[in-house]
Amino acid sequence: MEKAHISLKIPSDVFYVDLVRAFVGKLAERLKFSRKRGADIQLVLDEICTNAVKHGSSAVTDSIGLCITVDKDTLEILVQDTGSGDAPAGGWITPERLREIEANRSPGSESGHGIFIVKAIADVHEMQCNAAGGTDVRVIFYREG
Amino acid sequence: MLPFLEVFYPQSLIVLIFYRGKVNSMSSTELMTLRENGDINIIEIKTDLSSYAASDLRRMLESLLSQNIGKVVVNLSAVNHINSTAVGALVGVAKRLRQEGGDLKICGLAENLTRTFNLIGASSVVEIYESEKSALAAF
């Protein structure tokens, strides 16, 4: 299978995250991921995009970029936000902020679980600041079979 | 109608969705029904609980709290997806109900939803039952 790239840009609004989640679910199905792993991929995408909307942009007119790459071994998803005015320089998820979120996370917390879920489920997970002042989150899922 | 622009390249697909003001769509609350069984309110959810629907769920739960309704069962047997925002909303309301002498119990979790609850640790905070009948009986 040749490497294929899919690029999407959505408004920073959770309404559109649902649509992208459905698309990625269908893609995972076509790539013959199991139903369980397909649900995992959709959950990870939902969590990353929700964080990008909530913390990585300041207005609905901002864009969230998604780059999806498929090859014979992997499904890779890169989510890019542009950063919000409130976020510290270098994106909303600085190493310090990440440590703080993880330290404060408890089962009774209403928030702060998204990043933990992503790290627990994705085969590979990377976060880094981008040139736009936002955050890039990259996850990789190894194809099955 | 949403404006779409699709540009196809060999082995590439680029889709841009442009924002043009308020989106007119069916609210997910239309897929959340509320019914009563004695003094227990049952919320049956028939939509996936992503962040979009989670805000509607939170509003519905807040509305119950404001009406001093103390006993709630949330039936998720028709739900195929739940994210941490929605789980957080359920956990938050369950904790507030308990402080006021009530409780929120959940039933009908599919395997992948159970996994999400377990990953977060929410299954140690909120009582989860297989069926609506067993959740009701636990009050």
GROMACS .gro file of N, CA, C and O in nm, chain B residues 3-121:
model
  476
  148PRO      N    1  -2.067   2.471   0.370
  148PRO     CA    2  -1.984   2.485   0.251
  148PRO      C    3  -1.864   2.391   0.258
  148PRO      O    4  -1.792   2.389   0.357
  149PHE      N    5  -1.846   2.315   0.160
  149PHE     CA    6  -1.735   2.220   0.156
  149PHE      C    7  -1.646   2.249   0.035
  149PHE      O    8  -1.694   2.287  -0.071
  150LEU      N    9  -1.520   2.234   0.052
  150LEU     CA   10  -1.429   2.240  -0.062
  150LEU      C   11  -1.345   2.115  -0.057
  150LEU      O   12  -1.279   2.087   0.042
  151GLU      N   13  -1.350   2.037  -0.158
  151GLU     CA   14  -1.269   1.916  -0.158
  151GLU      C   15  -1.175   1.919  -0.277
  151GLU      O   16  -1.215   1.946  -0.389
  152VAL      N   17  -1.051   1.897  -0.252
  152VAL     CA   18  -0.950   1.895  -0.358
  152VAL      C   19  -0.885   1.757  -0.356
  152VAL      O   20  -0.834   1.715  -0.253
  153PHE      N   21  -0.889   1.690  -0.464
  153PHE     CA   22  -0.832   1.555  -0.468
  153PHE      C   23  -0.698   1.555  -0.540
  153PHE      O   24  -0.682   1.615  -0.645
  154TYR      N   25  -0.601   1.492  -0.480
  154TYR     CA   26  -0.473   1.467  -0.542
  154TYR      C   27  -0.451   1.317  -0.540
  154TYR      O   28  -0.513   1.247  -0.461
  155PRO      N   29  -0.361   1.269  -0.623
  155PRO     CA   30  -0.331   1.126  -0.614
  155PRO      C   31  -0.283   1.093  -0.473
  155PRO      O   32  -0.194   1.158  -0.421
  156GLN      N   33  -0.342   0.997  -0.411
  156GLN     CA   34  -0.306   0.951  -0.276
  156GLN      C   35  -0.321   1.060  -0.171
  156GLN      O   36  -0.266   1.052  -0.064
  157SER      N   37  -0.392   1.166  -0.202
  157SER     CA   38  -0.411   1.271  -0.102
  157SER      C   39  -0.555   1.319  -0.105
  157SER      O   40  -0.619   1.322  -0.208
  158LEU      N   41  -0.604   1.358   0.009
  158LEU     CA   42  -0.738   1.416   0.017
  158LEU      C   43  -0.728   1.537   0.109
  158LEU      O   44  -0.674   1.529   0.219
  159ILE      N   45  -0.772   1.649   0.060
  159ILE     CA   46  -0.771   1.769   0.143
  159ILE      C   47  -0.915   1.816   0.157
  159ILE      O   48  -0.985   1.835   0.059
  160VAL      N   49  -0.961   1.831   0.278
  160VAL     CA   50  -1.097   1.878   0.302
  160VAL      C   51  -1.089   1.999   0.392
  160VAL      O   52  -1.026   1.996   0.497
  161LEU      N   53  -1.148   2.106   0.351
  161LEU     CA   54  -1.153   2.226   0.434
  161LEU      C   55  -1.299   2.252   0.468
  161LEU      O   56  -1.384   2.251   0.381
  162ILE      N   57  -1.328   2.273   0.594
  162ILE     CA   58  -1.464   2.309   0.633
  162ILE      C   59  -1.457   2.451   0.687
  162ILE      O   60  -1.389   2.476   0.786
  163PHE      N   61  -1.524   2.544   0.621
  163PHE     CA   62  -1.517   2.684   0.662
  163PHE      C   63  -1.630   2.715   0.758
  163PHE      O   64  -1.742   2.666   0.743
  164TYR      N   65  -1.599   2.800   0.854
  164TYR     CA   66  -1.700   2.840   0.951
  164TYR      C   67  -1.776   2.961   0.898
  164TYR      O   68  -1.718   3.057   0.854
  165ARG      N   69  -1.909   2.953   0.904
  165ARG     CA   70  -1.991   3.066   0.863
  165ARG      C   71  -2.102   3.087   0.965
  165ARG      O   72  -2.217   3.055   0.940
  166GLY      N   73  -2.065   3.133   1.080
  166GLY     CA   74  -2.165   3.166   1.181
  166GLY      C   75  -2.224   3.043   1.246
  166GLY      O   76  -2.169   2.935   1.240
  167LYS      N   77  -2.338   3.063   1.310
  167LYS     CA   78  -2.399   2.959   1.392
  167LYS      C   79  -2.443   2.840   1.308
  167LYS      O   80  -2.495   2.855   1.199
  168VAL      N   81  -2.419   2.723   1.362
  168VAL     CA   82  -2.456   2.600   1.292
  168VAL      C   83  -2.598   2.561   1.333
  168VAL      O   84  -2.630   2.555   1.451
  169ASN      N   85  -2.683   2.537   1.237
  169ASN     CA   86  -2.816   2.489   1.268
  169ASN      C   87  -2.815   2.337   1.261
  169ASN      O   88  -2.793   2.280   1.156
  170SER      N   89  -2.835   2.274   1.373
  170SER     CA   90  -2.835   2.130   1.373
  170SER      C   91  -2.927   2.081   1.483
  170SER      O   92  -2.968   2.156   1.570
  171MET      N   93  -2.959   1.951   1.476
  171MET     CA   94  -3.043   1.894   1.580
  171MET      C   95  -2.964   1.892   1.710
  171MET      O   96  -2.849   1.849   1.713
  172SER      N   97  -3.025   1.942   1.816
  172SER     CA   98  -2.958   1.937   1.945
  172SER      C   99  -2.953   1.793   1.994
  172SER      O  100  -3.046   1.716   1.972
  173SER      N  101  -2.843   1.758   2.061
  173SER     CA  102  -2.833   1.621   2.112
  173SER      C  103  -2.932   1.597   2.226
  173SER      O  104  -2.958   1.483   2.262
  174THR      N  105  -2.987   1.707   2.286
  174THR     CA  106  -3.086   1.686   2.393
  174THR      C  107  -3.210   1.615   2.339
  174THR      O  108  -3.282   1.551   2.415
  175GLU      N  109  -3.233   1.626   2.208
  175GLU     CA  110  -3.346   1.555   2.148
  175GLU      C  111  -3.324   1.404   2.152
  175GLU      O  112  -3.416   1.326   2.132
  176LEU      N  113  -3.202   1.364   2.175
  176LEU     CA  114  -3.169   1.223   2.183
  176LEU      C  115  -3.142   1.181   2.327
  176LEU      O  116  -3.081   1.078   2.353
  177MET      N  117  -3.185   1.265   2.421
  177MET     CA  118  -3.174   1.233   2.563
  177MET      C  119  -3.315   1.245   2.623
  177MET      O  120  -3.371   1.354   2.625
  178THR      N  121  -3.370   1.136   2.667
  178THR     CA  122  -3.507   1.141   2.720
  178THR      C  123  -3.506   1.125   2.871
  178THR      O  124  -3.422   1.053   2.927
  179LEU      N  125  -3.600   1.192   2.933
  179LEU     CA  126  -3.610   1.189   3.079
  179LEU      C  127  -3.744   1.127   3.117
  179LEU      O  128  -3.848   1.164   3.064
  180ARG      N  129  -3.740   1.028   3.205
  180ARG     CA  130  -3.864   0.969   3.255
  180ARG      C  131  -3.849   0.940   3.404
  180ARG      O  132  -3.737   0.946   3.457
  181GLU      N  133  -3.961   0.915   3.468
  181GLU     CA  134  -3.959   0.896   3.613
  181GLU      C  135  -4.000   0.754   3.650
  181GLU      O  136  -4.083   0.694   3.583
  182ASN      N  137  -3.939   0.705   3.756
  182ASN     CA  138  -3.981   0.577   3.816
  182ASN      C  139  -3.987   0.605   3.966
  182ASN      O  140  -3.885   0.602   4.035
  183GLY      N  141  -4.105   0.638   4.015
  183GLY     CA  142  -4.119   0.682   4.154
  183GLY      C  143  -4.044   0.812   4.173
  183GLY      O  144  -4.062   0.906   4.095
  184ASP      N  145  -3.953   0.816   4.271
  184ASP     CA  146  -3.877   0.939   4.294
  184ASP      C  147  -3.741   0.937   4.224
  184ASP      O  148  -3.655   1.020   4.250
  185ILE      N  149  -3.725   0.841   4.134
  185ILE     CA  150  -3.598   0.831   4.059
  185ILE      C  151  -3.619   0.881   3.916
  185ILE      O  152  -3.714   0.841   3.849
  186ASN      N  153  -3.530   0.968   3.873
  186ASN     CA  154  -3.534   1.016   3.734
  186ASN      C  155  -3.437   0.934   3.650
  186ASN      O  156  -3.322   0.912   3.691
  187ILE      N  157  -3.485   0.891   3.536
  187ILE     CA  158  -3.401   0.810   3.446
  187ILE      C  159  -3.374   0.891   3.319
  187ILE      O  160  -3.467   0.936   3.252
  188ILE      N  161  -3.246   0.908   3.292
  188ILE     CA  162  -3.207   0.973   3.166
  188ILE      C  163  -3.160   0.864   3.072
  188ILE      O  164  -3.066   0.790   3.103
  189GLU      N  165  -3.226   0.852   2.958
  189GLU     CA  166  -3.185   0.753   2.859
  189GLU      C  167  -3.121   0.828   2.743
  189GLU      O  168  -3.183   0.918   2.685
  190ILE      N  169  -2.999   0.792   2.712
  190ILE     CA  170  -2.923   0.864   2.610
  190ILE      C  171  -2.910   0.779   2.484
  190ILE      O  172  -2.873   0.662   2.492
  191LYS      N  173  -2.946   0.841   2.372
  191LYS     CA  174  -2.943   0.767   2.245
  191LYS      C  175  -2.852   0.836   2.144
  191LYS      O  176  -2.881   0.840   2.025
  192THR      N  177  -2.746   0.896   2.194
  192THR     CA  178  -2.649   0.960   2.106
  192THR      C  179  -2.510   0.938   2.164
  192THR      O  180  -2.497   0.916   2.285
  193ASP      N  181  -2.409   0.940   2.079
  193ASP     CA  182  -2.273   0.926   2.129
  193ASP      C  183  -2.237   1.048   2.214
  193ASP      O  184  -2.273   1.160   2.180
  194LEU      N  185  -2.164   1.024   2.321
  194LEU     CA  186  -2.132   1.133   2.414
  194LEU      C  187  -1.991   1.185   2.389
  194LEU      O  188  -1.897   1.154   2.460
  195SER      N  189  -1.981   1.264   2.285
  195SER     CA  190  -1.859   1.339   2.259
  195SER      C  191  -1.874   1.473   2.330
  195SER      O  192  -1.972   1.496   2.400
  196SER      N  193  -1.778   1.563   2.309
  196SER     CA  194  -1.786   1.693   2.379
  196SER      C  195  -1.909   1.773   2.337
  196SER      O  196  -1.964   1.849   2.416
  197TYR      N  197  -1.951   1.757   2.212
  197TYR     CA  198  -2.068   1.829   2.163
  197TYR      C  199  -2.192   1.791   2.243
  197TYR      O  200  -2.266   1.876   2.291
  198ALA      N  201  -2.213   1.661   2.259
  198ALA     CA  202  -2.330   1.615   2.334
  198ALA      C  203  -2.310   1.628   2.484
  198ALA      O  204  -2.407   1.643   2.559
  199ALA      N  205  -2.184   1.625   2.529
  199ALA     CA  206  -2.157   1.632   2.673
  199ALA      C  207  -2.208   1.763   2.734
  199ALA      O  208  -2.254   1.764   2.847
  200SER      N  209  -2.199   1.871   2.657
  200SER     CA  210  -2.247   1.998   2.711
  200SER      C  211  -2.399   1.996   2.728
  200SER      O  212  -2.452   2.052   2.823
  201ASP      N  213  -2.469   1.928   2.638
  201ASP     CA  214  -2.615   1.914   2.652
  201ASP      C  215  -2.647   1.824   2.772
  201ASP      O  216  -2.742   1.850   2.846
  202LEU      N  217  -2.569   1.717   2.788
  202LEU     CA  218  -2.590   1.628   2.902
  202LEU      C  219  -2.570   1.703   3.033
  202LEU      O  220  -2.649   1.692   3.126
  203ARG      N  221  -2.462   1.783   3.037
  203ARG     CA  222  -2.434   1.859   3.159
  203ARG      C  223  -2.550   1.954   3.190
  203ARG      O  224  -2.594   1.964   3.304
  204ARG      N  225  -2.603   2.021   3.086
  204ARG     CA  226  -2.716   2.113   3.107
  204ARG      C  227  -2.838   2.038   3.161
  204ARG      O  228  -2.907   2.086   3.250
  205MET      N  229  -2.864   1.920   3.107
  205MET     CA  230  -2.979   1.841   3.153
  205MET      C  231  -2.960   1.800   3.299
  205MET      O  232  -3.052   1.811   3.380
  206LEU      N  233  -2.840   1.758   3.334
  206LEU     CA  234  -2.812   1.717   3.472
  206LEU      C  235  -2.819   1.837   3.567
  206LEU      O  236  -2.873   1.827   3.678
  207GLU      N  237  -2.767   1.951   3.522
  207GLU     CA  238  -2.772   2.073   3.605
  207GLU      C  239  -2.917   2.113   3.630
  207GLU      O  240  -2.953   2.161   3.737
  208SER      N  241  -3.000   2.094   3.529
  208SER     CA  242  -3.142   2.128   3.542
  208SER      C  243  -3.208   2.041   3.648
  208SER      O  244  -3.288   2.089   3.729
  209LEU      N  245  -3.171   1.913   3.651
  209LEU     CA  246  -3.225   1.823   3.754
  209LEU      C  247  -3.178   1.866   3.893
  209LEU      O  248  -3.255   1.867   3.989
  210LEU      N  249  -3.050   1.905   3.901
  210LEU     CA  250  -2.996   1.951   4.029
  210LEU      C  251  -3.072   2.074   4.079
  210LEU      O  252  -3.105   2.084   4.197
  211SER      N  253  -3.102   2.164   3.987
  211SER     CA  254  -3.171   2.288   4.026
  211SER      C  255  -3.314   2.261   4.071
  211SER      O  256  -3.375   2.342   4.141
  212GLN      N  257  -3.369   2.148   4.030
  212GLN     CA  258  -3.506   2.112   4.071
  212GLN      C  259  -3.505   2.024   4.197
  212GLN      O  260  -3.607   1.965   4.232
  213ASN      N  261  -3.389   2.015   4.259
  213ASN     CA  262  -3.371   1.935   4.381
  213ASN      C  263  -3.408   1.787   4.361
  213ASN      O  264  -3.459   1.722   4.450
  214ILE      N  265  -3.385   1.739   4.241
  214ILE     CA  266  -3.406   1.597   4.214
  214ILE      C  267  -3.279   1.523   4.257
  214ILE      O  268  -3.169   1.556   4.213
  215GLY      N  269  -3.294   1.428   4.347
  215GLY     CA  270  -3.176   1.369   4.411
  215GLY      C  271  -3.133   1.234   4.357
  215GLY      O  272  -3.018   1.194   4.373
  216LYS      N  273  -3.226   1.160   4.297
  216LYS     CA  274  -3.192   1.025   4.253
  216LYS      C  275  -3.200   1.016   4.100
  216LYS      O  276  -3.306   1.039   4.042
  217VAL      N  277  -3.088   0.982   4.042
  217VAL     CA  278  -3.081   0.980   3.895
  217VAL      C  279  -3.014   0.851   3.847
  217VAL      O  280  -2.912   0.810   3.902
  218VAL      N  281  -3.073   0.790   3.747
  218VAL     CA  282  -3.009   0.679   3.676
  218VAL      C  283  -2.984   0.725   3.533
  218VAL      O  284  -3.073   0.779   3.468
  219VAL      N  285  -2.861   0.707   3.486
  219VAL     CA  286  -2.829   0.741   3.347
  219VAL      C  287  -2.809   0.610   3.271
  219VAL      O  288  -2.718   0.532   3.302
  220ASN      N  289  -2.898   0.586   3.175
  220ASN     CA  290  -2.893   0.462   3.096
  220ASN      C  291  -2.814   0.488   2.968
  220ASN      O  292  -2.856   0.565   2.881
  221LEU      N  293  -2.699   0.422   2.957
  221LEU     CA  294  -2.610   0.444   2.842
  221LEU      C  295  -2.610   0.323   2.747
  221LEU      O  296  -2.517   0.308   2.668
  222SER      N  297  -2.714   0.240   2.755
  222SER     CA  298  -2.711   0.117   2.675
  222SER      C  299  -2.718   0.142   2.524
  222SER      O  300  -2.682   0.054   2.446
  223ALA      N  301  -2.761   0.261   2.482
  223ALA     CA  302  -2.765   0.290   2.338
  223ALA      C  303  -2.649   0.381   2.295
  223ALA      O  304  -2.650   0.437   2.186
  224VAL      N  305  -2.549   0.393   2.381
  224VAL     CA  306  -2.435   0.482   2.352
  224VAL      C  307  -2.315   0.400   2.307
  224VAL      O  308  -2.278   0.302   2.372
  225ASN      N  309  -2.255   0.441   2.196
  225ASN     CA  310  -2.140   0.368   2.142
  225ASN      C  311  -2.007   0.435   2.171
  225ASN      O  312  -1.901   0.376   2.149
  226HIS      N  313  -2.012   0.560   2.216
  226HIS     CA  314  -1.887   0.634   2.236
  226HIS      C  315  -1.905   0.733   2.350
  226HIS      O  316  -2.009   0.800   2.359
  227ILE      N  317  -1.807   0.741   2.437
  227ILE     CA  318  -1.809   0.843   2.542
  227ILE      C  319  -1.667   0.895   2.559
  227ILE      O  320  -1.571   0.819   2.552
  228ASN      N  321  -1.654   1.028   2.577
  228ASN     CA  322  -1.519   1.082   2.600
  228ASN      C  323  -1.506   1.130   2.743
  228ASN      O  324  -1.601   1.124   2.823
  229SER      N  325  -1.387   1.178   2.777
  229SER     CA  326  -1.359   1.212   2.917
  229SER      C  327  -1.440   1.333   2.963
  229SER      O  328  -1.468   1.346   3.082
  230THR      N  329  -1.478   1.420   2.869
  230THR     CA  330  -1.560   1.537   2.906
  230THR      C  331  -1.696   1.490   2.958
  230THR      O  332  -1.746   1.541   3.059
  231ALA      N  333  -1.755   1.395   2.889
  231ALA     CA  334  -1.887   1.344   2.930
  231ALA      C  335  -1.876   1.265   3.060
  231ALA      O  336  -1.961   1.278   3.148
  232VAL      N  337  -1.771   1.184   3.072
  232VAL     CA  338  -1.752   1.109   3.198
  232VAL      C  339  -1.733   1.209   3.312
  232VAL      O  340  -1.791   1.193   3.421
  233GLY      N  341  -1.656   1.315   3.287
  233GLY     CA  342  -1.634   1.418   3.390
  233GLY      C  343  -1.764   1.483   3.434
  233GLY      O  344  -1.784   1.511   3.552
  234ALA      N  345  -1.854   1.507   3.338
  234ALA     CA  346  -1.984   1.568   3.371
  234ALA      C  347  -2.064   1.474   3.462
  234ALA      O  348  -2.125   1.518   3.561
  235LEU      N  349  -2.064   1.345   3.429
  235LEU     CA  350  -2.138   1.247   3.511
  235LEU      C  351  -2.078   1.237   3.652
  235LEU      O  352  -2.151   1.235   3.752
  236VAL      N  353  -1.945   1.233   3.658
  236VAL     CA  354  -1.877   1.224   3.788
  236VAL      C  355  -1.907   1.348   3.873
  236VAL      O  356  -1.939   1.338   3.992
  237GLY      N  357  -1.899   1.465   3.810
  237GLY     CA  358  -1.922   1.590   3.882
  237GLY      C  359  -2.062   1.598   3.941
  237GLY      O  360  -2.080   1.634   4.059
  238VAL      N  361  -2.160   1.559   3.862
  238VAL     CA  362  -2.299   1.565   3.909
  238VAL      C  363  -2.324   1.457   4.016
  238VAL      O  364  -2.394   1.482   4.115
  239ALA      N  365  -2.265   1.340   3.998
  239ALA     CA  366  -2.280   1.233   4.099
  239ALA      C  367  -2.228   1.280   4.234
  239ALA      O  368  -2.291   1.259   4.339
  240LYS      N  369  -2.113   1.348   4.233
  240LYS     CA  370  -2.054   1.395   4.359
  240LYS      C  371  -2.143   1.501   4.425
  240LYS      O  372  -2.165   1.499   4.546
  241ARG      N  373  -2.199   1.591   4.343
  241ARG     CA  374  -2.285   1.696   4.399
  241ARG      C  375  -2.415   1.638   4.452
  241ARG      O  376  -2.466   1.680   4.557
  242LEU      N  377  -2.470   1.539   4.381
  242LEU     CA  378  -2.593   1.476   4.430
  242LEU      C  379  -2.571   1.406   4.564
  242LEU      O  380  -2.654   1.413   4.654
  243ARG      N  381  -2.456   1.340   4.577
  243ARG     CA  382  -2.425   1.269   4.702
  243ARG      C  383  -2.413   1.366   4.819
  243ARG      O  384  -2.455   1.336   4.930
  244GLN      N  385  -2.354   1.482   4.791
  244GLN     CA  386  -2.342   1.583   4.898
  244GLN      C  387  -2.478   1.626   4.950
  244GLN      O  388  -2.492   1.671   5.062
  245GLU      N  389  -2.579   1.613   4.863
  245GLU     CA  390  -2.714   1.655   4.901
  245GLU      C  391  -2.802   1.535   4.935
  245GLU      O  392  -2.925   1.545   4.938
  246GLY      N  393  -2.741   1.420   4.955
  246GLY     CA  394  -2.815   1.302   4.998
  246GLY      C  395  -2.870   1.216   4.886
  246GLY      O  396  -2.937   1.116   4.911
  247GLY      N  397  -2.846   1.253   4.764
  247GLY     CA  398  -2.893   1.174   4.650
  247GLY      C  399  -2.779   1.094   4.588
  247GLY      O  400  -2.677   1.070   4.651
  248ASP      N  401  -2.798   1.052   4.464
  248ASP     CA  402  -2.691   0.981   4.394
  248ASP      C  403  -2.724   0.973   4.244
  248ASP      O  404  -2.839   0.990   4.205
  249LEU      N  405  -2.620   0.948   4.168
  249LEU     CA  406  -2.637   0.922   4.024
  249LEU      C  407  -2.573   0.786   3.997
  249LEU      O  408  -2.459   0.762   4.036
  250LYS      N  409  -2.650   0.698   3.935
  250LYS     CA  410  -2.598   0.565   3.902
  250LYS      C  411  -2.606   0.547   3.750
  250LYS      O  412  -2.695   0.604   3.685
  251ILE      N  413  -2.515   0.468   3.700
  251ILE     CA  414  -2.506   0.449   3.555
  251ILE      C  415  -2.533   0.304   3.521
  251ILE      O  416  -2.498   0.214   3.598
  252CYS      N  417  -2.598   0.280   3.408
  252CYS     CA  418  -2.620   0.141   3.366
  252CYS      C  419  -2.603   0.127   3.215
  252CYS      O  420  -2.607   0.225   3.140
  253GLY      N  421  -2.582   0.002   3.174
  253GLY     CA  422  -2.582  -0.033   3.032
  253GLY      C  423  -2.456   0.001   2.956
  253GLY      O  424  -2.462   0.029   2.836
  254LEU      N  425  -2.340  -0.003   3.022
  254LEU     CA  426  -2.217   0.035   2.953
  254LEU      C  427  -2.170  -0.076   2.858
  254LEU      O  428  -2.154  -0.191   2.899
  255ALA      N  429  -2.143  -0.039   2.734
  255ALA     CA  430  -2.080  -0.132   2.640
  255ALA      C  431  -1.934  -0.149   2.682
  255ALA      O  432  -1.881  -0.071   2.762
  256GLU      N  433  -1.867  -0.249   2.625
  256GLU     CA  434  -1.731  -0.284   2.667
  256GLU      C  435  -1.634  -0.166   2.653
  256GLU      O  436  -1.554  -0.138   2.743
  257ASN      N  437  -1.643  -0.094   2.539
  257ASN     CA  438  -1.547   0.016   2.520
  257ASN      C  439  -1.576   0.133   2.614
  257ASN      O  440  -1.485   0.204   2.657
  258LEU      N  441  -1.702   0.151   2.650
  258LEU     CA  442  -1.735   0.256   2.746
  258LEU      C  443  -1.685   0.219   2.886
  258LEU      O  444  -1.634   0.304   2.959
  259THR      N  445  -1.698   0.092   2.919
  259THR     CA  446  -1.646   0.044   3.049
  259THR      C  447  -1.496   0.070   3.057
  259THR      O  448  -1.444   0.114   3.160
  260ARG      N  449  -1.428   0.046   2.945
  260ARG     CA  450  -1.282   0.068   2.942
  260ARG      C  451  -1.250   0.215   2.968
  260ARG      O  452  -1.156   0.247   3.041
  261THR      N  453  -1.327   0.306   2.906
  261THR     CA  454  -1.302   0.450   2.927
  261THR      C  455  -1.324   0.487   3.074
  261THR      O  456  -1.243   0.558   3.133
  262PHE      N  457  -1.433   0.437   3.132
  262PHE     CA  458  -1.459   0.463   3.274
  262PHE      C  459  -1.345   0.408   3.360
  262PHE      O  460  -1.300   0.473   3.455
  263ASN      N  461  -1.297   0.288   3.327
  263ASN     CA  462  -1.191   0.226   3.406
  263ASN      C  463  -1.058   0.302   3.391
  263ASN      O  464  -0.985   0.319   3.489
  264LEU      N  465  -1.028   0.345   3.267
  264LEU     CA  466  -0.904   0.420   3.243
  264LEU      C  467  -0.900   0.546   3.328
  264LEU      O  468  -0.798   0.579   3.389
  265ILE      N  469  -1.011   0.616   3.330
  265ILE     CA  470  -1.019   0.741   3.405
  265ILE      C  471  -1.023   0.714   3.556
  265ILE      O  472  -0.977   0.794   3.636
  266GLY      N  473  -1.075   0.597   3.590
  266GLY     CA  474  -1.093   0.563   3.731
  266GLY      C  475  -1.231   0.600   3.780
  266GLY      O  476  -1.261   0.590   3.899
   0.00000   0.00000   0.00000
